[in-house]
C-alpha cells in the first residue's frame, strides 16, 4: 500500500496500519446517494461539491416527517439520544463526534483567494465550542500537561482571507490531540503541500479527520486502543487522514488520500509514502467521501502510493 523505510524508529509498524486499513473495492463499484444534511447546513456547505455521508438525519422533526420513527412520530416525541452534529462556519464544515470530543471529519475549500489576506494568527485563541453540550466538548484544561498539541484539522493558515474565518479554526471542535513532533513537522509539511496545490488547481477540497485503528497484541488478537486526556476524556487518535479533491480547470477531478500515524514521523520521508487508496480510509473511518463524484465528472483520477494513477469512468475502471 505504501513504502515505509525499513527499520525506521519514527513510524509505527507498517503491518499494523495495513491491517487496520485493508483494501477496499474499486471506485467504479460505488452506487451511493448524497447525504441529507438538514436545513442548518448553510454557508460553505452549499458551495462544496461533495461531503462525506452522514448516517443520521439532522433533527428529530426530520425523522418524524419522513416516517422513520412511526407515522405519529411517537418514538421521537421526547427527543432521540443522539444525532450527527453538523457545524458550518465561514472556513469549514464539521461533523462532530461527541464521544471522542473531536470531529469525525472537517471539510474546507482552498484556493488562492482563501490563502491570501492579513489575518493574524497571534490574535486567535483556542476555545471550547459552546455550540456543543458541555458534557461532550473539550476544554483547554484537557490539553494542559497532556504532552499533546492542539492539532488543527482545518488548518489556520488555510484561511488568511478573513480574521473570523481563521479564528473559527481555533474552536476545540476543530482540534484533536496530536503528537507534537508530527504536528510541527511531517503533518505541517502535508498542510503546506495542500496549499501549494492551489497553484495548479481551480479548487482544492480537503477533508481531514482522526482514525482509531486496530493493532495486534501479544495474545494474537486485534484491539482498538487509544489514550484519553483531561477530565473530558478527549480521545487521542491513533492516526490522521487527509482526503484531497482537486478540481482542474479542464473539469477533471483528481483524488489523493493520506494517512499518518499519530507519532513522531521523520519529515524527510516523502509525502507520497503516506498515500493510501481512499477505500482504505472509508473502511477504517466508516465514512463515504465522494458518493456523488461520478455525477460531476466523466473522468476521475485517483493517485495511490508510488504516484500510480487509476483512471475511473462512470461504470468502468481502466
PDB file of C-alpha atoms in Angstrom:
ATOM      1  CA  UNK A   1       0.000   0.000   0.000  1.00  0.00           C
ATOM      2  CA  UNK A   2       2.787   2.371   0.966  1.00  0.00           C
ATOM      3  CA  UNK A   3       6.559   2.271   1.081  1.00  0.00           C
ATOM      4  CA  UNK A   4       7.990   2.728   4.577  1.00  0.00           C
ATOM      5  CA  UNK A   5      11.696   2.964   5.342  1.00  0.00           C
ATOM      6  CA  UNK A   6      12.698  -0.366   6.814  1.00  0.00           C
ATOM      7  CA  UNK A   7      13.757  -0.214  10.453  1.00  0.00           C
ATOM      8  CA  UNK A   8      12.814   3.433  10.903  1.00  0.00           C
ATOM      9  CA  UNK A   9      12.209   4.234  14.550  1.00  0.00           C
ATOM     10  CA  UNK A  10       9.957   7.116  13.534  1.00  0.00           C
ATOM     11  CA  UNK A  11       6.959   5.104  12.352  1.00  0.00           C
ATOM     12  CA  UNK A  12       4.581   2.584  13.857  1.00  0.00           C
ATOM     13  CA  UNK A  13       4.914  -0.816  12.171  1.00  0.00           C
ATOM     14  CA  UNK A  14       3.575  -0.644   8.661  1.00  0.00           C
ATOM     15  CA  UNK A  15       1.963  -4.053   9.086  1.00  0.00           C
ATOM     16  CA  UNK A  16      -0.385  -2.852  11.826  1.00  0.00           C
ATOM     17  CA  UNK A  17      -1.512   0.112   9.705  1.00  0.00           C
ATOM     18  CA  UNK A  18      -2.084  -2.118   6.687  1.00  0.00           C
ATOM     19  CA  UNK A  19      -4.171  -4.496   8.805  1.00  0.00           C
ATOM     20  CA  UNK A  20      -6.169  -1.607  10.178  1.00  0.00           C
ATOM     21  CA  UNK A  21      -6.850  -0.054   6.801  1.00  0.00           C
ATOM     22  CA  UNK A  22      -7.288  -3.047   4.495  1.00  0.00           C
ATOM     23  CA  UNK A  23      -8.037  -2.771   0.802  1.00  0.00           C
ATOM     24  CA  UNK A  24     -11.425  -1.631  -0.455  1.00  0.00           C
ATOM     25  CA  UNK A  25     -13.436  -2.260  -3.557  1.00  0.00           C
ATOM     26  CA  UNK A  26     -12.866  -0.185  -6.705  1.00  0.00           C
ATOM     27  CA  UNK A  27     -14.330   3.282  -7.020  1.00  0.00           C
ATOM     28  CA  UNK A  28     -16.319   2.166 -10.016  1.00  0.00           C
ATOM     29  CA  UNK A  29     -18.479  -0.044  -7.762  1.00  0.00           C
ATOM     30  CA  UNK A  30     -19.952   2.890  -5.875  1.00  0.00           C
ATOM     31  CA  UNK A  31     -23.672   3.346  -6.098  1.00  0.00           C
ATOM     32  CA  UNK A  32     -24.194   5.859  -3.317  1.00  0.00           C
ATOM     33  CA  UNK A  33     -26.689   8.615  -2.709  1.00  0.00           C
ATOM     34  CA  UNK A  34     -25.787  12.086  -1.407  1.00  0.00           C
ATOM     35  CA  UNK A  35     -26.387  12.671   2.278  1.00  0.00           C
ATOM     36  CA  UNK A  36     -29.410  14.552   3.574  1.00  0.00           C
ATOM     37  CA  UNK A  37     -27.904  17.085   5.947  1.00  0.00           C
ATOM     38  CA  UNK A  38     -30.799  19.225   7.094  1.00  0.00           C
ATOM     39  CA  UNK A  39     -31.775  22.882   6.932  1.00  0.00           C
ATOM     40  CA  UNK A  40     -28.950  24.069   9.211  1.00  0.00           C
ATOM     41  CA  UNK A  41     -26.377  23.151   6.581  1.00  0.00           C
ATOM     42  CA  UNK A  42     -25.711  26.566   5.136  1.00  0.00           C
ATOM     43  CA  UNK A  43     -22.782  28.734   4.095  1.00  0.00           C
ATOM     44  CA  UNK A  44     -19.740  26.807   2.945  1.00  0.00           C
ATOM     45  CA  UNK A  45     -21.682  23.540   2.800  1.00  0.00           C
ATOM     46  CA  UNK A  46     -23.811  24.839  -0.071  1.00  0.00           C
ATOM     47  CA  UNK A  47     -20.637  25.523  -2.068  1.00  0.00           C
ATOM     48  CA  UNK A  48     -18.968  22.141  -1.597  1.00  0.00           C
ATOM     49  CA  UNK A  49     -19.253  19.620  -4.446  1.00  0.00           C
ATOM     50  CA  UNK A  50     -19.161  16.586  -2.132  1.00  0.00           C
ATOM     51  CA  UNK A  51     -19.154  15.946   1.596  1.00  0.00           C
ATOM     52  CA  UNK A  52     -18.770  12.660   3.495  1.00  0.00           C
ATOM     53  CA  UNK A  53     -22.035  10.834   4.018  1.00  0.00           C
ATOM     54  CA  UNK A  54     -23.567  11.354   7.457  1.00  0.00           C
ATOM     55  CA  UNK A  55     -25.503   8.295   8.556  1.00  0.00           C
ATOM     56  CA  UNK A  56     -28.131  10.139  10.614  1.00  0.00           C
ATOM     57  CA  UNK A  57     -30.693  12.845   9.945  1.00  0.00           C
ATOM     58  CA  UNK A  58     -30.092  16.265  11.472  1.00  0.00           C
ATOM     59  CA  UNK A  59     -33.235  16.716  13.552  1.00  0.00           C
ATOM     60  CA  UNK A  60     -35.895  14.539  15.152  1.00  0.00           C
ATOM     61  CA  UNK A  61     -38.555  16.506  13.279  1.00  0.00           C
ATOM     62  CA  UNK A  62     -36.883  15.477  10.017  1.00  0.00           C
ATOM     63  CA  UNK A  63     -37.109  11.848  11.077  1.00  0.00           C
ATOM     64  CA  UNK A  64     -40.731  12.097  12.094  1.00  0.00           C
ATOM     65  CA  UNK A  65     -41.639  13.917   8.872  1.00  0.00           C
ATOM     66  CA  UNK A  66     -40.164  11.082   6.825  1.00  0.00           C
ATOM     67  CA  UNK A  67     -41.986   8.436   8.849  1.00  0.00           C
ATOM     68  CA  UNK A  68     -38.706   6.964  10.026  1.00  0.00           C
ATOM     69  CA  UNK A  69     -39.880   6.694  13.656  1.00  0.00           C
ATOM     70  CA  UNK A  70     -43.511   5.753  13.170  1.00  0.00           C
ATOM     71  CA  UNK A  71     -46.314   7.558  11.430  1.00  0.00           C
ATOM     72  CA  UNK A  72     -47.144   9.632  14.515  1.00  0.00           C
ATOM     73  CA  UNK A  73     -43.537  10.268  15.480  1.00  0.00           C
ATOM     74  CA  UNK A  74     -44.200   8.856  18.970  1.00  0.00           C
ATOM     75  CA  UNK A  75     -40.736   7.364  19.293  1.00  0.00           C
ATOM     76  CA  UNK A  76     -39.155  10.783  18.878  1.00  0.00           C
ATOM     77  CA  UNK A  77     -41.586  12.895  20.890  1.00  0.00           C
ATOM     78  CA  UNK A  78     -39.176  13.164  23.832  1.00  0.00           C
ATOM     79  CA  UNK A  79     -36.141  13.549  21.613  1.00  0.00           C
ATOM     80  CA  UNK A  80     -33.620  10.932  20.495  1.00  0.00           C
ATOM     81  CA  UNK A  81     -30.402  10.237  22.420  1.00  0.00           C
ATOM     82  CA  UNK A  82     -28.024  11.395  19.721  1.00  0.00           C
ATOM     83  CA  UNK A  83     -27.741  12.513  16.114  1.00  0.00           C
ATOM     84  CA  UNK A  84     -24.834  13.565  13.952  1.00  0.00           C
ATOM     85  CA  UNK A  85     -23.785  17.111  14.858  1.00  0.00           C
ATOM     86  CA  UNK A  86     -23.090  19.236  11.799  1.00  0.00           C
ATOM     87  CA  UNK A  87     -21.475  22.652  12.170  1.00  0.00           C
ATOM     88  CA  UNK A  88     -20.912  25.115   9.330  1.00  0.00           C
ATOM     89  CA  UNK A  89     -18.563  28.057   9.676  1.00  0.00           C
ATOM     90  CA  UNK A  90     -17.014  30.568   7.326  1.00  0.00           C
ATOM     91  CA  UNK A  91     -13.933  28.465   6.773  1.00  0.00           C
ATOM     92  CA  UNK A  92     -15.113  24.854   7.031  1.00  0.00           C
ATOM     93  CA  UNK A  93     -17.873  22.303   7.550  1.00  0.00           C
ATOM     94  CA  UNK A  94     -17.508  19.948  10.503  1.00  0.00           C
ATOM     95  CA  UNK A  95     -19.241  16.782  11.685  1.00  0.00           C
ATOM     96  CA  UNK A  96     -18.720  16.330  15.421  1.00  0.00           C
ATOM     97  CA  UNK A  97     -18.209  13.117  17.399  1.00  0.00           C
ATOM     98  CA  UNK A  98     -19.452  13.740  20.975  1.00  0.00           C
ATOM     99  CA  UNK A  99     -17.894  10.540  22.294  1.00  0.00           C
ATOM    100  CA  UNK A 100     -14.383  11.425  21.117  1.00  0.00           C
ATOM    101  CA  UNK A 101     -14.774  15.164  21.944  1.00  0.00           C
ATOM    102  CA  UNK A 102     -13.492  15.958  18.459  1.00  0.00           C
ATOM    103  CA  UNK A 103     -14.629  15.924  14.841  1.00  0.00           C
ATOM    104  CA  UNK A 104     -15.393  12.901  12.686  1.00  0.00           C
ATOM    105  CA  UNK A 105     -14.368  14.998   9.696  1.00  0.00           C
ATOM    106  CA  UNK A 106     -13.753  18.594   8.648  1.00  0.00           C
ATOM    107  CA  UNK A 107     -14.070  19.784   5.041  1.00  0.00           C
ATOM    108  CA  UNK A 108     -12.548  23.034   3.753  1.00  0.00           C
ATOM    109  CA  UNK A 109     -12.148  24.683   0.347  1.00  0.00           C
ATOM    110  CA  UNK A 110      -8.739  26.083  -0.630  1.00  0.00           C
ATOM    111  CA  UNK A 111      -7.866  28.397  -3.500  1.00  0.00           C
ATOM    112  CA  UNK A 112      -5.540  31.392  -3.889  1.00  0.00           C
ATOM    113  CA  UNK A 113      -8.218  33.737  -2.505  1.00  0.00           C
ATOM    114  CA  UNK A 114      -8.610  31.840   0.793  1.00  0.00           C
ATOM    115  CA  UNK A 115      -4.842  31.749   1.305  1.00  0.00           C
ATOM    116  CA  UNK A 116      -4.374  35.496   0.846  1.00  0.00           C
ATOM    117  CA  UNK A 117      -5.030  38.165   3.443  1.00  0.00           C
ATOM    118  CA  UNK A 118      -3.734  39.939   6.505  1.00  0.00           C
ATOM    119  CA  UNK A 119      -5.275  37.734   9.201  1.00  0.00           C
ATOM    120  CA  UNK A 120      -3.100  37.438  12.300  1.00  0.00           C
ATOM    121  CA  UNK A 121      -2.737  34.020  13.921  1.00  0.00           C
ATOM    122  CA  UNK A 122      -1.432  35.682  17.095  1.00  0.00           C
ATOM    123  CA  UNK A 123      -4.854  37.299  17.530  1.00  0.00           C
ATOM    124  CA  UNK A 124      -6.550  33.880  17.705  1.00  0.00           C
ATOM    125  CA  UNK A 125      -7.075  31.811  20.841  1.00  0.00           C
ATOM    126  CA  UNK A 126      -8.062  28.174  21.276  1.00  0.00           C
ATOM    127  CA  UNK A 127     -11.503  27.961  22.890  1.00  0.00           C
ATOM    128  CA  UNK A 128     -14.239  25.477  23.689  1.00  0.00           C
ATOM    129  CA  UNK A 129     -17.108  25.177  21.235  1.00  0.00           C
ATOM    130  CA  UNK A 130     -20.139  26.432  23.143  1.00  0.00           C
ATOM    131  CA  UNK A 131     -22.449  25.026  20.467  1.00  0.00           C
ATOM    132  CA  UNK A 132     -21.562  21.545  21.777  1.00  0.00           C
ATOM    133  CA  UNK A 133     -23.180  20.294  25.002  1.00  0.00           C
ATOM    134  CA  UNK A 134     -20.881  20.768  27.984  1.00  0.00           C
ATOM    135  CA  UNK A 135     -20.803  17.010  28.607  1.00  0.00           C
ATOM    136  CA  UNK A 136     -19.266  16.408  25.189  1.00  0.00           C
ATOM    137  CA  UNK A 137     -16.913  19.291  24.483  1.00  0.00           C
ATOM    138  CA  UNK A 138     -13.165  19.599  25.077  1.00  0.00           C
ATOM    139  CA  UNK A 139     -11.552  22.392  27.074  1.00  0.00           C
ATOM    140  CA  UNK A 140      -8.082  23.886  27.055  1.00  0.00           C
ATOM    141  CA  UNK A 141      -7.551  22.358  30.500  1.00  0.00           C
ATOM    142  CA  UNK A 142      -7.834  18.891  28.930  1.00  0.00           C
ATOM    143  CA  UNK A 143      -4.731  19.569  26.848  1.00  0.00           C
ATOM    144  CA  UNK A 144      -2.661  21.243  29.571  1.00  0.00           C
ATOM    145  CA  UNK A 145       0.199  18.962  30.605  1.00  0.00           C
ATOM    146  CA  UNK A 146      -1.063  16.147  28.354  1.00  0.00           C
ATOM    147  CA  UNK A 147       2.020  16.020  26.145  1.00  0.00           C
ATOM    148  CA  UNK A 148      -0.131  16.550  23.039  1.00  0.00           C
ATOM    149  CA  UNK A 149      -0.520  19.592  20.802  1.00  0.00           C
ATOM    150  CA  UNK A 150      -3.928  21.021  19.966  1.00  0.00           C
ATOM    151  CA  UNK A 151      -3.714  19.883  16.373  1.00  0.00           C
ATOM    152  CA  UNK A 152      -5.860  21.756  13.851  1.00  0.00           C
ATOM    153  CA  UNK A 153      -7.931  19.647  11.471  1.00  0.00           C
ATOM    154  CA  UNK A 154      -8.823  22.615   9.239  1.00  0.00           C
ATOM    155  CA  UNK A 155      -5.501  24.474   9.351  1.00  0.00           C
ATOM    156  CA  UNK A 156      -5.430  28.130  10.425  1.00  0.00           C
ATOM    157  CA  UNK A 157      -3.019  29.097   7.640  1.00  0.00           C
ATOM    158  CA  UNK A 158      -5.554  27.914   5.055  1.00  0.00           C
ATOM    159  CA  UNK A 159      -7.862  30.839   5.875  1.00  0.00           C
ATOM    160  CA  UNK A 160      -5.927  34.066   5.873  1.00  0.00           C
ATOM    161  CA  UNK A 161      -8.714  35.713   3.851  1.00  0.00           C
ATOM    162  CA  UNK A 162     -10.731  36.558   6.977  1.00  0.00           C
ATOM    163  CA  UNK A 163      -9.791  37.079  10.614  1.00  0.00           C
ATOM    164  CA  UNK A 164     -13.075  35.467  11.640  1.00  0.00           C
ATOM    165  CA  UNK A 165     -12.514  32.515   9.316  1.00  0.00           C
ATOM    166  CA  UNK A 166      -9.058  31.966  10.784  1.00  0.00           C
ATOM    167  CA  UNK A 167     -10.404  32.428  14.304  1.00  0.00           C
ATOM    168  CA  UNK A 168     -13.072  29.776  13.691  1.00  0.00           C
ATOM    169  CA  UNK A 169     -10.341  27.184  13.164  1.00  0.00           C
ATOM    170  CA  UNK A 170      -9.376  27.607  16.850  1.00  0.00           C
ATOM    171  CA  UNK A 171     -12.579  26.052  18.174  1.00  0.00           C
ATOM    172  CA  UNK A 172     -11.557  22.881  20.007  1.00  0.00           C
ATOM    173  CA  UNK A 173     -14.177  21.006  17.972  1.00  0.00           C
ATOM    174  CA  UNK A 174     -11.749  21.526  15.052  1.00  0.00           C
ATOM    175  CA  UNK A 175      -8.842  20.172  17.103  1.00  0.00           C
ATOM    176  CA  UNK A 176      -7.564  16.724  18.075  1.00  0.00           C
ATOM    177  CA  UNK A 177      -4.687  15.671  20.360  1.00  0.00           C
ATOM    178  CA  UNK A 178      -1.645  15.375  18.103  1.00  0.00           C
ATOM    179  CA  UNK A 179       1.897  14.272  18.745  1.00  0.00           C
ATOM    180  CA  UNK A 180       3.975  17.492  18.848  1.00  0.00           C
ATOM    181  CA  UNK A 181       6.695  16.164  16.534  1.00  0.00           C
ATOM    182  CA  UNK A 182       4.100  15.092  13.969  1.00  0.00           C
ATOM    183  CA  UNK A 183       2.141  18.349  14.248  1.00  0.00           C
ATOM    184  CA  UNK A 184       5.162  20.579  13.816  1.00  0.00           C
ATOM    185  CA  UNK A 185       6.954  18.591  11.119  1.00  0.00           C
ATOM    186  CA  UNK A 186       5.523  15.921   8.781  1.00  0.00           C
ATOM    187  CA  UNK A 187       1.866  16.924   9.261  1.00  0.00           C
ATOM    188  CA  UNK A 188       2.787  20.569   8.790  1.00  0.00           C
ATOM    189  CA  UNK A 189       4.533  19.591   5.560  1.00  0.00           C
ATOM    190  CA  UNK A 190       1.353  17.894   4.363  1.00  0.00           C
ATOM    191  CA  UNK A 191      -0.678  21.027   5.145  1.00  0.00           C
ATOM    192  CA  UNK A 192       1.825  23.172   3.223  1.00  0.00           C
ATOM    193  CA  UNK A 193       1.616  20.740   0.304  1.00  0.00           C
ATOM    194  CA  UNK A 194      -2.182  21.079   0.257  1.00  0.00           C
ATOM    195  CA  UNK A 195      -1.798  24.850  -0.018  1.00  0.00           C
ATOM    196  CA  UNK A 196       0.778  24.526  -2.795  1.00  0.00           C
ATOM    197  CA  UNK A 197      -1.706  22.554  -4.887  1.00  0.00           C
ATOM    198  CA  UNK A 198      -3.843  25.690  -5.276  1.00  0.00           C
ATOM    199  CA  UNK A 199      -1.241  26.964  -7.762  1.00  0.00           C
ATOM    200  CA  UNK A 200      -2.143  24.220 -10.219  1.00  0.00           C
ATOM    201  CA  UNK A 201      -5.813  23.522  -9.498  1.00  0.00           C
ATOM    202  CA  UNK A 202      -9.014  25.545  -9.686  1.00  0.00           C
ATOM    203  CA  UNK A 203     -10.088  24.386  -6.213  1.00  0.00           C
ATOM    204  CA  UNK A 204      -8.631  22.075  -3.596  1.00  0.00           C
ATOM    205  CA  UNK A 205     -11.141  20.498  -1.214  1.00  0.00           C
ATOM    206  CA  UNK A 206      -9.550  18.993   1.892  1.00  0.00           C
ATOM    207  CA  UNK A 207     -11.288  16.548   4.230  1.00  0.00           C
ATOM    208  CA  UNK A 208      -9.355  15.817   7.436  1.00  0.00           C
ATOM    209  CA  UNK A 209     -10.133  13.620  10.412  1.00  0.00           C
ATOM    210  CA  UNK A 210      -8.941  11.174  13.045  1.00  0.00           C
ATOM    211  CA  UNK A 211      -8.644   7.413  12.786  1.00  0.00           C
ATOM    212  CA  UNK A 212      -8.714   4.794  15.527  1.00  0.00           C
ATOM    213  CA  UNK A 213      -7.082   1.728  14.005  1.00  0.00           C
ATOM    214  CA  UNK A 214      -6.705  -1.754  15.491  1.00  0.00           C
ATOM    215  CA  UNK A 215      -3.393  -3.412  16.198  1.00  0.00           C
ATOM    216  CA  UNK A 216      -2.438  -6.939  17.118  1.00  0.00           C
ATOM    217  CA  UNK A 217      -1.483  -7.534  20.761  1.00  0.00           C
ATOM    218  CA  UNK A 218       0.728 -10.243  22.260  1.00  0.00           C
ATOM    219  CA  UNK A 219      -2.208 -12.682  22.502  1.00  0.00           C
ATOM    220  CA  UNK A 220      -2.589 -12.603  18.717  1.00  0.00           C
ATOM    221  CA  UNK A 221      -5.920 -10.752  18.840  1.00  0.00           C
ATOM    222  CA  UNK A 222      -6.747  -7.380  17.320  1.00  0.00           C
ATOM    223  CA  UNK A 223      -7.701  -4.495  19.621  1.00  0.00           C
ATOM    224  CA  UNK A 224      -8.598  -0.852  19.184  1.00  0.00           C
ATOM    225  CA  UNK A 225      -6.797   1.002  21.981  1.00  0.00           C
ATOM    226  CA  UNK A 226      -6.336   4.726  22.390  1.00  0.00           C
ATOM    227  CA  UNK A 227      -5.448   7.149  25.150  1.00  0.00           C
ATOM    228  CA  UNK A 228      -7.818   9.788  26.520  1.00  0.00           C
ATOM    229  CA  UNK A 229      -6.699  13.077  28.068  1.00  0.00           C
ATOM    230  CA  UNK A 230      -8.120  15.528  30.586  1.00  0.00           C
ATOM    231  CA  UNK A 231     -11.285  15.448  32.667  1.00  0.00           C
ATOM    232  CA  UNK A 232     -13.303  15.420  29.447  1.00  0.00           C
ATOM    233  CA  UNK A 233     -11.552  12.241  28.273  1.00  0.00           C
ATOM    234  CA  UNK A 234     -10.670  13.645  24.861  1.00  0.00           C
ATOM    235  CA  UNK A 235      -9.782  10.716  22.595  1.00  0.00           C
ATOM    236  CA  UNK A 236      -6.241  10.587  21.173  1.00  0.00           C
ATOM    237  CA  UNK A 237      -6.388   9.244  17.583  1.00  0.00           C
ATOM    238  CA  UNK A 238      -4.004   6.504  16.540  1.00  0.00           C
ATOM    239  CA  UNK A 239      -3.768   8.060  13.038  1.00  0.00           C
ATOM    240  CA  UNK A 240      -4.963  11.032  10.978  1.00  0.00           C
ATOM    241  CA  UNK A 241      -6.222  11.181   7.385  1.00  0.00           C
ATOM    242  CA  UNK A 242      -6.486  13.803   4.670  1.00  0.00           C
ATOM    243  CA  UNK A 243      -8.545  13.277   1.531  1.00  0.00           C
ATOM    244  CA  UNK A 244      -7.896  15.826  -1.230  1.00  0.00           C
ATOM    245  CA  UNK A 245     -10.302  16.515  -4.097  1.00  0.00           C
ATOM    246  CA  UNK A 246      -8.534  18.517  -6.793  1.00  0.00           C
ATOM    247  CA  UNK A 247     -10.674  20.343  -9.360  1.00  0.00           C
ATOM    248  CA  UNK A 248      -8.804  21.010 -12.594  1.00  0.00           C
ATOM    249  CA  UNK A 249      -9.655  23.866 -14.930  1.00  0.00           C
ATOM    250  CA  UNK A 250     -10.268  21.200 -17.574  1.00  0.00           C
ATOM    251  CA  UNK A 251     -13.100  19.727 -15.500  1.00  0.00           C
ATOM    252  CA  UNK A 252     -11.082  16.685 -14.485  1.00  0.00           C
ATOM    253  CA  UNK A 253     -11.084  15.686 -10.810  1.00  0.00           C
ATOM    254  CA  UNK A 254      -8.158  14.055  -9.033  1.00  0.00           C
ATOM    255  CA  UNK A 255      -8.192  12.303  -5.652  1.00  0.00           C
ATOM    256  CA  UNK A 256      -5.282  11.996  -3.231  1.00  0.00           C
ATOM    257  CA  UNK A 257      -5.685  10.423   0.210  1.00  0.00           C
ATOM    258  CA  UNK A 258      -3.119  10.247   3.001  1.00  0.00           C
ATOM    259  CA  UNK A 259      -2.778   8.577   6.392  1.00  0.00           C
ATOM    260  CA  UNK A 260      -0.144   9.353   9.025  1.00  0.00           C
ATOM    261  CA  UNK A 261       0.330   7.718  12.441  1.00  0.00           C
ATOM    262  CA  UNK A 262      -0.119   9.950  15.478  1.00  0.00           C
ATOM    263  CA  UNK A 263       3.513   9.528  16.493  1.00  0.00           C
ATOM    264  CA  UNK A 264       6.849  11.087  15.555  1.00  0.00           C
ATOM    265  CA  UNK A 265       7.346  10.807  11.784  1.00  0.00           C
ATOM    266  CA  UNK A 266      10.609  11.580  10.037  1.00  0.00           C
ATOM    267  CA  UNK A 267       9.809  14.669   7.976  1.00  0.00           C
ATOM    268  CA  UNK A 268      12.384  13.591   5.373  1.00  0.00           C
ATOM    269  CA  UNK A 269      10.146  10.720   4.276  1.00  0.00           C
ATOM    270  CA  UNK A 270       8.395  11.720   1.018  1.00  0.00           C
ATOM    271  CA  UNK A 271       4.709  12.509   1.425  1.00  0.00           C
ATOM    272  CA  UNK A 272       3.862  10.053  -1.340  1.00  0.00           C
ATOM    273  CA  UNK A 273       4.828   7.260   1.075  1.00  0.00           C
ATOM    274  CA  UNK A 274       1.708   8.094   3.056  1.00  0.00           C
ATOM    275  CA  UNK A 275      -0.689   7.831   0.104  1.00  0.00           C
ATOM    276  CA  UNK A 276      -3.346   5.128   0.523  1.00  0.00           C
ATOM    277  CA  UNK A 277      -6.406   4.089  -1.520  1.00  0.00           C
ATOM    278  CA  UNK A 278      -9.403   6.187  -0.499  1.00  0.00           C
ATOM    279  CA  UNK A 279     -11.356   2.970   0.096  1.00  0.00           C
ATOM    280  CA  UNK A 280      -8.921   2.083   2.872  1.00  0.00           C
ATOM    281  CA  UNK A 281      -9.833   5.239   4.788  1.00  0.00           C
ATOM    282  CA  UNK A 282     -13.525   4.685   4.133  1.00  0.00           C
ATOM    283  CA  UNK A 283     -13.358   1.189   5.625  1.00  0.00           C
ATOM    284  CA  UNK A 284     -11.394   2.384   8.652  1.00  0.00           C
ATOM    285  CA  UNK A 285     -13.443   5.534   9.337  1.00  0.00           C
ATOM    286  CA  UNK A 286     -16.965   4.386   8.491  1.00  0.00           C
ATOM    287  CA  UNK A 287     -17.294   7.331   6.089  1.00  0.00           C
ATOM    288  CA  UNK A 288     -18.030   7.527   2.353  1.00  0.00           C
ATOM    289  CA  UNK A 289     -16.169  10.517   0.967  1.00  0.00           C
ATOM    290  CA  UNK A 290     -17.233  11.033  -2.631  1.00  0.00           C
ATOM    291  CA  UNK A 291     -20.643   9.398  -3.042  1.00  0.00           C
ATOM    292  CA  UNK A 292     -21.752  11.614  -5.922  1.00  0.00           C
ATOM    293  CA  UNK A 293     -18.456  12.477  -7.572  1.00  0.00           C
ATOM    294  CA  UNK A 294     -19.085  10.493 -10.760  1.00  0.00           C
ATOM    295  CA  UNK A 295     -22.171  12.634 -11.331  1.00  0.00           C
ATOM    296  CA  UNK A 296     -19.901  15.663 -11.641  1.00  0.00           C
ATOM    297  CA  UNK A 297     -17.156  14.392 -13.929  1.00  0.00           C
ATOM    298  CA  UNK A 298     -16.819  11.813 -16.692  1.00  0.00           C
ATOM    299  CA  UNK A 299     -13.254  11.075 -15.687  1.00  0.00           C
ATOM    300  CA  UNK A 300     -11.664  10.690 -12.299  1.00  0.00           C
ATOM    301  CA  UNK A 301      -8.042  10.005 -11.371  1.00  0.00           C
ATOM    302  CA  UNK A 302      -7.111   8.514  -8.028  1.00  0.00           C
ATOM    303  CA  UNK A 303      -3.443   8.733  -7.109  1.00  0.00           C
ATOM    304  CA  UNK A 304      -2.179   5.949  -4.878  1.00  0.00           C
ATOM    305  CA  UNK A 305       1.242   5.046  -3.464  1.00  0.00           C
ATOM    306  CA  UNK A 306       4.120   5.475  -5.875  1.00  0.00           C
ATOM    307  CA  UNK A 307       2.156   8.045  -7.897  1.00  0.00           C
ATOM    308  CA  UNK A 308       0.316   5.288  -9.739  1.00  0.00           C
ATOM    309  CA  UNK A 309      -2.741   6.677 -11.491  1.00  0.00           C
ATOM    310  CA  UNK A 310      -6.019   4.831 -11.675  1.00  0.00           C
ATOM    311  CA  UNK A 311      -8.333   6.420 -14.228  1.00  0.00           C
ATOM    312  CA  UNK A 312     -12.010   5.882 -13.498  1.00  0.00           C
ATOM    313  CA  UNK A 313     -15.006   6.490 -15.681  1.00  0.00           C
ATOM    314  CA  UNK A 314     -18.633   6.018 -14.797  1.00  0.00           C
ATOM    315  CA  UNK A 315     -19.366   2.296 -14.781  1.00  0.00           C
ATOM    316  CA  UNK A 316     -15.850   1.080 -15.557  1.00  0.00           C
ATOM    317  CA  UNK A 317     -12.261   1.078 -14.334  1.00  0.00           C
ATOM    318  CA  UNK A 318      -9.329   1.233 -16.745  1.00  0.00           C
TER     319      UNK A 318
END
